[in-house]
CSV table of C-alpha atoms and ligand atoms in Angstrom, one decimal:
chain,number,residue,atom,x,y,z
A,1,MET,CA,-71.3,-15.5,15.3
A,2,ARG,CA,-71.0,-15.8,11.4
A,3,PRO,CA,-73.7,-14.7,8.9
A,4,ASP,CA,-76.3,-17.1,7.5
A,5,LEU,CA,-75.5,-17.9,4.3
A,6,SER,CA,-77.1,-19.8,1.6
A,7,ARG,CA,-74.3,-21.1,0.3
A,8,ALA,CA,-71.8,-21.6,3.7
A,9,ASP,CA,-69.1,-22.9,2.0
A,10,LEU,CA,-68.6,-19.5,0.8
A,11,TRP,CA,-67.0,-18.6,4.1
A,12,ARG,CA,-63.1,-20.0,4.3
A,13,GLU,CA,-60.9,-19.1,6.6
A,14,ASP,CA,-58.3,-20.4,4.8
A,15,CYS,CA,-55.4,-18.3,2.3
A,16,TYR,CA,-55.6,-19.2,-1.5
A,17,ILE,CA,-52.3,-19.8,-2.8
A,18,ALA,CA,-51.3,-21.3,-6.2
A,19,GLY,CA,-54.7,-23.1,-6.3
A,20,VAL,CA,-54.7,-25.0,-3.0
A,21,TRP,CA,-56.4,-23.1,0.1
A,22,ARG,CA,-54.3,-22.9,3.3
A,23,SER,CA,-54.1,-23.1,6.9
A,24,GLY,CA,-51.9,-22.6,9.7
A,25,ASP,CA,-51.8,-22.7,13.5
A,26,GLU,CA,-50.9,-19.1,13.9
A,27,ARG,CA,-54.4,-17.0,13.4
A,28,ILE,CA,-55.6,-13.4,13.4
A,29,ALA,CA,-59.4,-12.8,15.0
A,30,VAL,CA,-61.6,-11.5,12.7
A,31,ASP,CA,-64.5,-9.3,14.6
A,32,ASN,CA,-67.7,-7.9,13.6
A,33,PRO,CA,-67.4,-4.0,14.2
A,34,ALA,CA,-71.2,-3.5,15.0
A,35,ASN,CA,-70.6,-5.7,18.1
A,36,GLY,CA,-67.4,-6.5,18.9
A,37,GLU,CA,-67.9,-10.9,18.4
A,38,THR,CA,-65.0,-12.5,17.1
A,39,ILE,CA,-66.9,-14.0,13.8
A,40,GLY,CA,-63.7,-16.1,12.5
A,41,SER,CA,-59.9,-16.5,12.3
A,42,VAL,CA,-57.4,-16.3,9.3
A,43,PRO,CA,-53.9,-17.6,9.3
A,44,PHE,CA,-50.9,-15.3,10.0
A,45,MET,CA,-48.9,-15.9,7.1
A,46,GLY,CA,-45.7,-13.9,6.7
A,47,THR,CA,-42.4,-13.8,4.1
A,48,ALA,CA,-42.4,-17.4,3.4
A,49,GLU,CA,-46.1,-17.6,2.2
A,50,THR,CA,-45.6,-14.4,0.3
A,51,GLU,CA,-42.6,-15.4,-1.7
A,52,GLU,CA,-44.3,-19.3,-2.5
A,53,ALA,CA,-47.8,-17.0,-3.6
A,54,VAL,CA,-45.5,-15.1,-5.8
A,55,THR,CA,-43.6,-18.2,-6.9
A,56,ALA,CA,-47.1,-19.2,-8.0
A,57,ALA,CA,-48.3,-16.4,-9.5
A,58,ASP,CA,-44.7,-15.5,-11.6
A,59,ALA,CA,-45.1,-19.6,-12.7
A,60,ALA,CA,-48.9,-19.2,-13.6
A,61,LEU,CA,-48.1,-16.0,-15.9
A,62,PRO,CA,-47.3,-17.4,-19.4
A,63,GLU,CA,-50.0,-20.2,-19.6
A,64,TRP,CA,-52.2,-17.2,-18.5
A,65,GLN,CA,-50.7,-14.7,-21.3
A,66,ARG,CA,-51.5,-18.1,-23.8
A,67,LEU,CA,-55.3,-17.5,-23.5
A,68,THR,CA,-56.2,-14.7,-26.1
A,69,GLY,CA,-58.0,-11.6,-24.5
A,70,LYS,CA,-61.6,-13.0,-25.0
A,71,GLU,CA,-61.5,-16.6,-23.2
A,72,ARG,CA,-59.6,-14.3,-20.2
A,73,GLY,CA,-62.4,-12.2,-20.7
A,74,ALA,CA,-65.3,-14.7,-20.5
A,75,ILE,CA,-63.4,-16.3,-17.4
A,76,LEU,CA,-63.7,-12.8,-16.0
A,77,ARG,CA,-67.2,-12.1,-16.9
A,78,ARG,CA,-68.3,-15.9,-15.3
A,79,TRP,CA,-66.8,-14.4,-11.9
A,80,ALA,CA,-69.1,-11.5,-12.3
A,81,ALA,CA,-71.9,-13.4,-13.0
A,82,LEU,CA,-71.4,-15.8,-10.0
A,83,MET,CA,-70.6,-12.7,-7.6
A,84,LEU,CA,-73.8,-11.7,-9.1
A,85,GLU,CA,-75.8,-14.9,-8.2
A,86,HIS,CA,-74.4,-15.5,-5.2
A,87,CYS,CA,-74.9,-11.4,-4.1
A,88,GLU,CA,-76.9,-11.9,-1.0
A,89,ASP,CA,-74.1,-14.1,1.0
A,90,LEU,CA,-71.5,-11.6,-0.7
A,91,ALA,CA,-73.1,-8.7,0.8
A,92,ARG,CA,-73.9,-10.7,4.6
A,93,ILE,CA,-70.3,-11.6,4.7
A,94,THR,CA,-69.5,-7.9,3.8
A,95,THR,CA,-71.5,-6.6,6.0
A,96,ALA,CA,-71.0,-9.1,9.1
A,97,GLU,CA,-66.7,-8.1,8.5
A,98,GLN,CA,-66.8,-4.4,7.5
A,99,GLY,CA,-70.2,-3.6,9.0
A,100,LYS,CA,-71.9,-1.4,6.5
A,101,PRO,CA,-75.7,-2.0,6.4
A,102,LEU,CA,-76.6,-4.7,4.0
A,103,ALA,CA,-78.4,-2.4,1.0
A,104,GLU,CA,-74.6,-0.8,0.5
A,105,ALA,CA,-73.3,-4.0,0.8
A,106,ARG,CA,-74.9,-5.6,-2.1
A,107,GLY,CA,-74.8,-2.4,-3.8
A,108,GLU,CA,-71.1,-2.8,-3.5
A,109,VAL,CA,-71.3,-6.5,-4.9
A,110,VAL,CA,-73.0,-5.2,-7.9
A,111,TYR,CA,-70.6,-2.3,-8.2
A,112,ALA,CA,-67.5,-5.1,-7.9
A,113,ALA,CA,-68.6,-7.6,-10.4
A,114,ALA,CA,-69.1,-4.5,-13.3
A,115,PHE,CA,-65.3,-4.1,-12.2
A,116,LEU,CA,-64.8,-7.7,-13.6
A,117,GLU,CA,-67.6,-7.2,-16.0
A,118,TRP,CA,-66.0,-4.0,-17.9
A,119,PHE,CA,-62.8,-5.4,-17.8
A,120,GLY,CA,-63.5,-9.0,-19.2
A,121,GLU,CA,-65.0,-6.9,-22.0
A,122,GLU,CA,-62.0,-5.0,-22.4
A,123,ALA,CA,-59.3,-7.9,-22.6
A,124,ARG,CA,-60.1,-7.9,-26.5
A,125,ARG,CA,-59.5,-4.1,-27.2
A,126,VAL,CA,-55.9,-3.9,-26.0
A,127,ARG,CA,-54.4,-2.4,-29.1
A,128,GLY,CA,-50.8,-1.7,-30.6
A,129,GLU,CA,-49.5,0.3,-33.0
A,130,VAL,CA,-47.4,0.7,-36.3
A,131,LEU,CA,-45.3,3.9,-36.8
A,132,THR,CA,-44.6,5.9,-39.7
A,133,PRO,CA,-41.0,5.0,-39.7
A,134,HIS,CA,-37.7,7.1,-39.4
A,135,ALA,CA,-35.7,5.5,-42.1
A,136,SER,CA,-37.0,3.9,-45.4
A,137,ASP,CA,-35.2,0.2,-44.1
A,138,ARG,CA,-37.2,0.4,-40.7
A,139,ARG,CA,-40.4,-0.9,-39.5
A,140,LEU,CA,-41.4,0.6,-36.4
A,141,VAL,CA,-44.0,-1.8,-34.3
A,142,VAL,CA,-45.2,-0.9,-30.9
A,143,SER,CA,-46.9,-3.3,-28.8
A,144,ARG,CA,-48.9,-3.4,-25.3
A,145,ARG,CA,-47.8,-6.6,-22.7
A,146,PRO,CA,-48.5,-7.5,-19.4
A,147,ILE,CA,-46.2,-6.5,-16.7
A,148,GLY,CA,-46.1,-9.7,-14.7
A,149,VAL,CA,-47.2,-10.2,-11.3
A,150,VAL,CA,-48.9,-7.8,-9.8
A,151,GLY,CA,-48.5,-7.5,-6.1
A,152,ALA,CA,-52.3,-5.4,-4.7
A,153,ILE,CA,-52.5,-4.9,-1.0
A,154,THR,CA,-56.2,-3.4,-0.5
A,155,PRO,CA,-58.4,-1.8,2.2
A,156,TRP,CA,-61.5,-2.5,4.7
A,157,ASN,CA,-64.0,0.0,3.8
A,158,PHE,CA,-64.6,-1.8,0.1
A,159,PRO,CA,-63.8,-5.3,0.5
A,160,LEU,CA,-64.7,-7.0,-2.8
A,161,ALA,CA,-64.5,-3.6,-5.1
A,162,MET,CA,-61.5,-2.7,-4.3
A,163,ILE,CA,-60.2,-6.0,-5.2
A,164,THR,CA,-61.7,-6.1,-8.5
A,165,ARG,CA,-61.1,-3.0,-9.5
A,166,LYS,CA,-57.3,-4.1,-9.2
A,167,ALA,CA,-57.5,-7.9,-10.6
A,168,GLY,CA,-59.9,-7.1,-13.1
A,169,PRO,CA,-57.4,-5.1,-15.5
A,170,ALA,CA,-55.1,-7.1,-14.2
A,171,LEU,CA,-56.0,-10.6,-14.9
A,172,ALA,CA,-57.8,-9.5,-17.9
A,173,VAL,CA,-53.9,-8.1,-19.8
A,174,GLY,CA,-52.7,-11.4,-18.7
A,175,CYS,CA,-51.0,-10.4,-15.2
A,176,THR,CA,-51.3,-12.4,-12.5
A,177,PHE,CA,-51.9,-11.7,-8.7
A,178,VAL,CA,-50.9,-11.7,-5.1
A,179,ILE,CA,-53.1,-9.9,-2.6
A,180,LYS,CA,-52.9,-9.0,0.9
A,181,PRO,CA,-56.7,-7.8,1.7
A,182,SER,CA,-57.5,-5.6,4.5
A,183,GLU,CA,-57.1,-7.9,8.0
A,184,PHE,CA,-60.4,-6.1,8.9
A,185,THR,CA,-61.9,-7.7,5.7
A,186,PRO,CA,-60.7,-11.5,4.5
A,187,PHE,CA,-63.6,-12.8,4.0
A,188,SER,CA,-64.4,-10.9,1.3
A,189,ALA,CA,-61.8,-11.6,-0.3
A,190,MET,CA,-61.8,-15.3,0.0
A,191,ALA,CA,-65.1,-15.5,-1.0
A,192,LEU,CA,-64.1,-13.9,-4.3
A,193,ALA,CA,-61.7,-16.4,-4.5
A,194,LEU,CA,-63.4,-19.4,-4.4
A,195,LEU,CA,-66.0,-17.9,-6.8
A,196,GLY,CA,-63.1,-17.0,-8.9
A,197,GLU,CA,-62.0,-21.0,-8.9
A,198,GLU,CA,-65.1,-21.9,-9.9
A,199,ALA,CA,-65.1,-19.4,-13.4
A,200,GLY,CA,-62.1,-21.2,-14.2
A,201,ILE,CA,-59.5,-18.7,-13.1
A,202,PRO,CA,-56.3,-21.6,-13.1
A,203,PRO,CA,-53.9,-21.8,-9.9
A,204,GLY,CA,-51.7,-19.1,-9.1
A,205,VAL,CA,-53.3,-16.3,-11.0
A,206,PHE,CA,-55.3,-15.3,-8.2
A,207,ASN,CA,-53.9,-15.8,-4.6
A,208,VAL,CA,-54.8,-14.4,-1.3
A,209,VAL,CA,-52.8,-13.8,1.5
A,210,THR,CA,-53.2,-12.8,5.3
A,211,GLY,CA,-50.9,-12.1,8.0
A,212,ASP,CA,-48.0,-9.9,8.9
A,213,ALA,CA,-48.6,-6.5,7.1
A,214,PRO,CA,-45.0,-5.4,7.1
A,215,ALA,CA,-43.7,-8.9,6.2
A,216,ILE,CA,-46.2,-9.6,3.2
A,217,GLY,CA,-45.7,-6.1,2.0
A,218,GLU,CA,-42.2,-6.3,2.1
A,219,VAL,CA,-42.1,-9.6,-0.9
A,220,LEU,CA,-45.1,-7.4,-2.5
A,221,THR,CA,-42.8,-3.8,-2.9
A,222,GLU,CA,-39.3,-5.8,-2.8
A,223,ASP,CA,-39.2,-8.8,-4.7
A,224,VAL,CA,-37.9,-8.7,-8.2
A,225,ARG,CA,-40.4,-11.0,-9.5
A,226,VAL,CA,-43.3,-8.6,-9.4
A,227,GLY,CA,-43.6,-6.2,-11.9
A,228,LYS,CA,-46.1,-4.1,-10.5
A,229,PHE,CA,-47.4,-3.0,-7.3
A,230,THR,CA,-50.9,-1.2,-6.2
A,231,PHE,CA,-52.0,0.3,-3.1
A,232,THR,CA,-55.5,1.5,-1.6
A,233,GLY,CA,-55.6,3.0,1.6
A,234,SER,CA,-53.6,5.9,3.4
A,235,THR,CA,-51.6,8.5,2.2
A,236,ALA,CA,-48.6,8.4,4.4
A,237,VAL,CA,-48.7,4.1,4.0
A,238,GLY,CA,-48.8,4.5,0.3
A,239,LYS,CA,-45.6,6.8,0.4
A,240,MET,CA,-43.8,4.2,2.6
A,241,LEU,CA,-44.8,1.3,0.0
A,242,ALA,CA,-43.7,3.6,-2.9
A,243,ALA,CA,-40.4,4.3,-1.6
A,244,ARG,CA,-40.1,0.5,-1.4
A,245,CYS,CA,-41.2,-0.4,-4.4
A,246,ALA,CA,-38.2,2.3,-6.1
A,247,GLY,CA,-35.4,-0.5,-5.2
A,248,THR,CA,-36.8,-2.6,-7.8
A,249,VAL,CA,-38.0,0.4,-9.9
A,250,LYS,CA,-41.6,-1.5,-10.0
A,251,ARG,CA,-44.6,0.1,-11.3
A,252,VAL,CA,-47.0,1.8,-8.8
A,253,SER,CA,-50.3,2.8,-8.5
A,254,LEU,CA,-51.4,4.5,-5.8
A,255,GLU,CA,-55.2,5.3,-4.6
A,256,LEU,CA,-55.2,7.3,-1.4
A,257,GLY,CA,-56.9,9.7,0.9
A,258,GLY,CA,-58.4,12.7,0.1
A,259,ASN,CA,-60.0,15.7,1.4
A,260,ALA,CA,-63.0,15.9,-0.5
A,261,PRO,CA,-64.9,19.8,-0.8
A,262,PHE,CA,-68.2,20.1,-1.3
A,263,ILE,CA,-69.5,23.0,-3.0
A,264,VAL,CA,-72.8,24.5,-3.0
A,265,PHE,CA,-72.7,27.5,-4.6
A,266,GLU,CA,-76.4,30.7,-4.0
A,267,ASP,CA,-78.0,29.0,-7.2
A,268,ALA,CA,-78.0,25.5,-6.4
A,269,ASP,CA,-81.1,23.5,-6.4
A,270,ILE,CA,-80.4,22.8,-2.2
A,271,ASP,CA,-82.6,19.9,-2.1
A,272,ALA,CA,-80.8,17.9,-4.7
A,273,ALA,CA,-77.3,19.5,-3.2
A,274,VAL,CA,-78.9,18.2,0.2
A,275,GLU,CA,-79.5,14.4,-1.0
A,276,GLY,CA,-75.6,14.7,-2.9
A,277,ALA,CA,-74.4,15.7,0.6
A,278,ILE,CA,-75.9,12.8,2.0
A,279,THR,CA,-74.7,10.3,-0.5
A,280,SER,CA,-71.3,11.9,-0.5
A,281,LYS,CA,-70.7,12.2,3.4
A,282,PHE,CA,-72.8,9.6,4.1
A,283,ARG,CA,-72.1,6.6,2.1
A,284,ASN,CA,-70.2,3.8,4.1
A,285,THR,CA,-70.8,5.8,7.1
A,286,GLY,CA,-68.6,8.8,5.9
A,287,GLN,CA,-65.8,5.5,5.5
A,288,THR,CA,-64.9,6.4,1.5
A,289,CYS,CA,-61.7,8.3,0.5
A,290,VAL,CA,-64.1,10.4,-1.9
A,291,CYS,CA,-66.4,11.3,0.8
A,292,ALA,CA,-67.3,14.9,1.0
A,293,ASN,CA,-64.9,16.1,4.5
A,294,ARG,CA,-66.1,19.5,4.1
A,295,PHE,CA,-69.0,21.7,3.0
A,296,ILE,CA,-68.2,25.3,1.6
A,297,VAL,CA,-71.6,27.0,1.3
A,298,HIS,CA,-72.8,30.6,0.0
A,299,ASP,CA,-73.5,32.4,2.3
A,300,ASP,CA,-77.1,33.7,0.8
A,301,VAL,CA,-78.1,30.0,1.7
A,302,TYR,CA,-76.0,28.5,4.1
A,303,GLU,CA,-78.9,28.5,6.4
A,304,ARG,CA,-81.4,27.0,4.6
A,305,PHE,CA,-78.7,24.2,3.5
A,306,ALA,CA,-77.8,23.1,6.8
A,307,GLU,CA,-81.1,23.3,8.0
A,308,LYS,CA,-82.7,21.0,5.7
A,309,LEU,CA,-79.2,18.8,5.7
A,310,ALA,CA,-79.5,18.3,9.6
A,311,ALA,CA,-83.1,17.9,9.5
A,312,ARG,CA,-82.3,14.9,6.9
A,313,VAL,CA,-79.1,13.5,8.5
A,314,GLY,CA,-81.2,13.6,11.9
A,315,GLN,CA,-83.7,11.1,10.0
A,316,MET,CA,-81.1,8.2,9.1
A,317,ILE,CA,-81.4,5.0,10.7
A,318,VAL,CA,-78.2,4.2,12.8
A,319,GLY,CA,-77.8,0.5,13.7
A,320,ALA,CA,-76.2,-3.2,12.7
A,321,GLY,CA,-76.2,-3.9,9.2
A,322,LEU,CA,-77.5,-7.6,9.7
A,323,GLU,CA,-79.9,-6.3,12.2
A,324,GLY,CA,-82.9,-4.7,10.4
A,325,PRO,CA,-82.8,-1.6,8.9
A,326,SER,CA,-80.3,0.8,8.5
A,327,ASP,CA,-78.4,3.7,6.6
A,328,GLN,CA,-75.5,3.8,8.8
A,329,GLY,CA,-73.3,1.4,10.0
A,330,PRO,CA,-70.4,1.5,12.7
A,331,LEU,CA,-67.0,2.7,12.6
A,332,ILE,CA,-64.3,0.1,11.4
A,333,ASP,CA,-63.0,0.1,15.4
A,334,GLU,CA,-62.4,2.2,18.1
A,335,ARG,CA,-59.4,4.5,17.0
A,336,ALA,CA,-61.4,5.4,13.9
A,337,LEU,CA,-64.5,6.6,16.4
A,338,ALA,CA,-61.7,8.1,18.4
A,339,LYS,CA,-60.5,10.3,15.7
A,340,VAL,CA,-64.1,11.4,14.5
A,341,GLU,CA,-64.9,12.3,18.5
A,342,ASP,CA,-61.7,14.7,18.5
A,343,HIS,CA,-62.4,16.2,15.0
A,344,VAL,CA,-65.6,17.0,16.0
A,345,ALA,CA,-63.9,18.3,19.7
A,346,ASP,CA,-62.1,20.7,17.4
A,347,ALA,CA,-64.5,22.0,15.6
A,348,LEU,CA,-66.5,23.3,18.4
A,349,ALA,CA,-63.4,24.4,20.3
A,350,ARG,CA,-63.0,26.5,17.7
A,351,GLY,CA,-66.2,28.0,17.5
A,352,GLY,CA,-68.7,25.5,15.7
A,353,ARG,CA,-72.4,25.0,16.5
A,354,LEU,CA,-73.9,21.5,16.5
A,355,LEU,CA,-77.1,21.2,14.6
A,356,ALA,CA,-77.4,17.4,15.0
A,357,GLY,CA,-75.3,14.6,16.1
A,358,GLY,CA,-72.0,14.9,18.1
A,359,LYS,CA,-72.0,12.1,20.1
A,360,ARG,CA,-71.5,8.2,20.2
A,361,HIS,CA,-74.8,5.9,19.3
A,362,ALA,CA,-76.5,3.9,21.6
A,363,ALA,CA,-76.5,1.2,18.7
A,364,GLY,CA,-72.9,-0.3,19.8
A,365,ALA,CA,-69.1,0.9,20.7
A,366,ASN,CA,-68.2,1.9,17.3
A,367,PHE,CA,-71.5,3.8,16.7
A,368,TYR,CA,-71.5,7.4,16.0
A,369,THR,CA,-74.3,9.5,15.4
A,370,PRO,CA,-74.5,11.6,12.2
A,371,THR,CA,-73.5,15.0,12.8
A,372,VAL,CA,-73.7,18.7,11.4
A,373,ILE,CA,-71.9,21.2,12.7
A,374,VAL,CA,-72.1,25.0,11.6
A,375,ASN,CA,-69.6,28.0,11.5
A,376,VAL,CA,-66.7,26.1,11.5
A,377,ALA,CA,-63.5,27.4,11.3
A,378,PRO,CA,-61.3,27.1,8.0
A,379,ASP,CA,-58.3,26.1,10.4
A,380,ALA,CA,-60.3,23.7,12.0
A,381,ARG,CA,-58.7,19.7,11.8
A,382,LEU,CA,-61.8,18.5,10.0
A,383,CYS,CA,-61.6,20.4,7.1
A,384,HIS,CA,-57.5,19.1,6.7
A,385,GLU,CA,-57.6,16.0,7.8
A,386,GLU,CA,-59.8,13.2,6.1
A,387,THR,CA,-62.1,12.8,9.0
A,388,PHE,CA,-63.4,9.0,8.2
A,389,GLY,CA,-66.7,9.5,9.5
A,390,PRO,CA,-70.2,10.5,9.8
A,391,VAL,CA,-69.5,14.2,10.4
A,392,ALA,CA,-70.5,16.8,7.9
A,393,GLY,CA,-68.3,20.7,8.8
A,394,LEU,CA,-70.0,23.4,7.4
A,395,ILE,CA,-68.1,26.9,6.6
A,396,ARG,CA,-68.7,29.6,4.6
A,397,PHE,CA,-67.8,31.8,1.5
A,398,ARG,CA,-68.9,34.6,-1.2
A,399,THR,CA,-67.3,34.7,-4.2
A,400,GLU,CA,-66.7,32.1,-6.3
A,401,ASP,CA,-62.6,32.9,-6.3
A,402,GLU,CA,-63.1,32.2,-2.9
A,403,ALA,CA,-64.2,28.9,-2.7
A,404,ILE,CA,-62.1,27.3,-5.2
A,405,ARG,CA,-59.5,28.6,-3.0
A,406,LEU,CA,-60.4,27.1,0.1
A,407,ALA,CA,-61.4,23.8,-2.6
A,408,ASN,CA,-57.6,23.6,-3.5
A,409,ASP,CA,-56.7,24.7,-0.1
A,410,THR,CA,-55.0,20.9,0.6
A,411,ARG,CA,-52.2,18.8,-0.7
A,412,ALA,CA,-55.0,15.6,-1.2
A,413,GLY,CA,-56.4,15.6,-4.8
A,414,LEU,CA,-58.7,12.9,-4.9
A,415,ALA,CA,-62.5,14.3,-5.3
A,416,ALA,CA,-64.4,17.7,-4.8
A,417,TYR,CA,-68.3,18.1,-5.4
A,418,ALA,CA,-69.8,21.0,-6.3
A,419,TYR,CA,-73.6,22.4,-6.3
A,420,THR,CA,-74.7,24.9,-9.1
A,421,ARG,CA,-77.0,25.6,-11.8
A,422,ASP,CA,-74.4,28.0,-13.6
A,423,ALA,CA,-73.2,26.0,-16.4
A,424,SER,CA,-70.2,28.1,-17.6
A,425,ARG,CA,-69.1,27.6,-14.0
A,426,HIS,CA,-69.3,23.6,-14.4
A,427,TRP,CA,-66.4,24.5,-16.9
A,428,ARG,CA,-64.7,26.4,-14.8
A,429,LEU,CA,-64.9,24.1,-11.8
A,430,SER,CA,-63.9,20.9,-14.2
A,431,GLU,CA,-61.4,22.7,-15.0
A,432,GLN,CA,-59.7,24.6,-11.9
A,433,LEU,CA,-60.2,22.1,-9.2
A,434,LYS,CA,-57.3,20.2,-8.5
A,435,TYR,CA,-58.8,17.0,-8.4
A,436,GLY,CA,-58.8,13.9,-10.0
A,437,MET,CA,-62.5,13.0,-9.9
A,438,VAL,CA,-64.9,16.4,-9.8
A,439,GLY,CA,-69.0,15.9,-9.2
A,440,LEU,CA,-71.2,18.4,-10.4
A,441,ASN,CA,-74.7,18.6,-9.0
A,442,THR,CA,-73.6,15.0,-8.1
A,443,GLY,CA,-72.4,13.2,-4.9
A,444,LEU,CA,-71.2,10.0,-6.9
A,445,VAL,CA,-68.9,9.7,-9.4
A,446,SER,CA,-68.0,6.3,-9.1
A,447,THR,CA,-68.5,4.0,-12.1
A,448,GLU,CA,-66.6,1.1,-13.5
A,449,VAL,CA,-66.6,3.0,-16.7
A,450,ALA,CA,-64.9,6.3,-15.0
A,451,PRO,CA,-61.4,6.8,-14.4
A,452,PHE,CA,-61.4,7.0,-10.8
A,453,GLY,CA,-58.1,8.3,-9.1
A,454,GLY,CA,-56.2,11.3,-7.9
A,455,VAL,CA,-53.8,14.5,-7.9
A,456,LYS,CA,-51.2,15.6,-6.0
A,457,GLU,CA,-51.0,13.3,-2.8
A,458,SER,CA,-53.9,11.6,-3.6
A,459,GLY,CA,-52.5,9.1,-5.8
A,460,ILE,CA,-50.9,8.0,-9.4
A,461,GLY,CA,-52.8,5.8,-12.0
A,462,ARG,CA,-56.1,5.1,-12.6
A,463,GLU,CA,-58.3,2.6,-12.4
A,464,GLY,CA,-61.7,1.6,-13.8
A,465,SER,CA,-62.4,2.9,-17.2
A,466,HIS,CA,-60.4,2.3,-20.5
A,467,LEU,CA,-57.9,4.1,-18.7
A,468,GLY,CA,-57.6,0.9,-16.1
A,469,ILE,CA,-55.9,-1.1,-18.4
A,470,ASP,CA,-53.0,1.2,-19.0
A,471,ASP,CA,-51.5,1.0,-15.7
A,472,TYR,CA,-51.4,-2.6,-16.5
A,473,LEU,CA,-49.4,-2.7,-19.5
A,474,GLU,CA,-45.9,-1.6,-20.5
A,475,THR,CA,-44.8,-0.4,-23.8
A,476,ARG,CA,-42.5,-2.5,-26.3
A,477,LEU,CA,-40.8,-1.0,-29.2
A,478,ALA,CA,-39.8,-3.4,-31.8
A,479,CYS,CA,-37.5,-1.8,-34.3
A,480,ILE,CA,-37.1,-3.8,-37.2
A,481,ALA,CA,-34.3,-3.6,-40.7
A,482,VAL,CA,-35.8,-4.4,-43.5
B,501,LIG,C1,-62.6,4.1,-1.5
B,501,LIG,O1,-63.1,4.8,-0.5
B,501,LIG,O2,-61.2,4.2,-1.8
B,501,LIG,C2,-63.4,4.1,-3.0
B,501,LIG,C3,-64.5,4.7,-3.4
B,501,LIG,C4,-65.0,4.4,-4.5
B,501,LIG,O3,-65.0,3.4,-5.6
B,501,LIG,O4,-66.1,5.0,-4.5
């Protein structure tokens, strides 16, 4: 069943290309992960339609770039305002297709709108430089120009925010955009496109294509008219897409998988650490790239932290987001649930002990009971692979060096967390943890005003903040003889 909306037209089952809503006979069904019911379908488009979208985006560039930053920014800020005005409807669409609890979906609408507002403000602040010349008869002017058409592939875990975090800076500087949203969550993207149209985004500037992922991906990564490609998703797929972009030497931004350590030191405020752990581990039912993936806890506070965490986890309400109060929704599909089960079984087989959960939940086929496991072996799969589910596995440490070594023992480098009251240790951790983002005494680092992104195999580039603009600009030099 579709969600009830106060503006029924926000539910669109067509693609948006060149400012036109486009249907198609071949369709992909979209299911509600909370109950498996089909809630709608979107067109199965491929190479031809994606090329059309790129053609439209390419054609729209001159007019879009003719606007001033202030004018483009005003459109982005109007788009953000419309998102907030229709927050409840957008949240209901997101929950229906993605499964997150309604309160979290409302939070995502606000988070997503904040990127449009922020980059709408930043649109006026793109600066160049005049350099001191190398010769008296030369002048050196460095300008920053929009890269051009941007191709984007976005994931299902944040069906709105992962789009606006890319489209916001792209459109702000004068790029145009072709996006393939996840086939699990296309309706949030379509509602966003409709509100963008109402905000005044001209035809061709923002295009949404759904369908044949390999075919769409091939155009977005290989078409010479696409100047930049941006992807949020798994590390394996990110590497494959980046390799394809090499053929036309595109600019690439990748926001890939994490394996976030969450360190609890002996001097931590344990109640605060438990709350931080809940936020970091169980946000979106454990399905974020920055979710804590392994808890590294000092021997002196191990039992206390574990017991309090298990008690807190045991209070969580598990259920369908649209059907009542819920803290934890379903996993996105059966495959995701099977991976969670494998990680739990592996941890238990290697000597782990359950303190909470450890089984499927009666709320429905894709629901898993929030889980805490102690005595997890450092070589357990959940210490080395992203679980992407509601499972907290705890390992022990004795010294700061050991905690840092365990935390850095991964090719991922997105987010890390630590709880400690020692201010000089804050400095050491922020310098020695090899991660793009380090949360100290907090379980949440995401905000539109700060750079989001990873090091090592967790990605390239930064999203959000004033730095998020750079990824959509190229530097040009004019060397002028006078
Ligand atoms: C992600 O999971 O990729 C994004 C999470 C966030 O923005 O906080």
